[in-house]
Amino acid sequence: MGTDITYTYEIRQHGVWEAVKFLPPLDIDHVELEDAEWTAYTSHPACIDRNYRLFSVLAGVRNSFGIQSIASPRGLPVDASAESQKMTINYTRNPNWDFPNLTWVSLRELLDYDWDQWITDSRHEHEPPRLLREEVEPFTSKTLPYLQSLVSDRK
């Protein structure tokens, strides 16, 4: 069994955080999408697929790489949008889900992070070090530029 992350995007407008929906909602218990729909979903630049190196960066999840995470579990911000708060409550109350690393990161933290560090996997010490930037693709080449383009003109 693998580990996935649940995430939302928010943007601060007029001093208030608002949830932003980039991706179509998916019923994670009953996913019955056509191949074209699934491809459109997973190829969207805001989609974060299962990537343990990236999860290690974001919240220290599944970190066998010695990666310094951006945010140790710091919970949900008190001023998070009502939508994010509701989603968090719904997931954390579900007995089938475990949320040990509930946290948040800002776009500034993502942009300032050292993606050019070399990492190794303690489970595969015989393998040579790899560049983190390449190991978290397409996050650094698609997702970050996409998110930055959405706020680059905001002050």
PDB file of C-alpha atoms in Angstrom, residues 2 14 20 37 46-47 64 82 97-98 102 141-143 149:
ATOM      1  CA  GLY A   2       1.315   3.434  -0.916  1.00  0.00           C
ATOM      2  CA  HIS A  14      -8.179  41.174   0.266  1.00  0.00           C
ATOM      3  CA  VAL A  20      -8.824  27.692  -5.609  1.00  0.00           C
ATOM      4  CA  GLU A  37     -10.607  12.351 -18.223  1.00  0.00           C
ATOM      5  CA  ALA A  46      -1.501  21.574 -10.505  1.00  0.00           C
ATOM      6  CA  CYS A  47      -1.801  17.793 -10.083  1.00  0.00           C
ATOM      7  CA  SER A  64      14.249   7.893   3.575  1.00  0.00           C
ATOM      8  CA  ALA A  82     -13.689  27.500   5.147  1.00  0.00           C
ATOM      9  CA  TRP A  97      -7.493   7.735   6.630  1.00  0.00           C
ATOM     10  CA  ASP A  98      -4.472   8.709   8.705  1.00  0.00           C
ATOM     11  CA  LEU A 102      -1.034  17.856   8.447  1.00  0.00           C
ATOM     12  CA  SER A 141       9.310  22.183 -14.210  1.00  0.00           C
ATOM     13  CA  LYS A 142       5.506  22.347 -14.457  1.00  0.00           C
ATOM     14  CA  THR A 143       3.768  22.874 -11.120  1.00  0.00           C
ATOM     15  CA  SER A 149       2.302  32.469 -13.125  1.00  0.00           C
TER      16      SER A 149
END
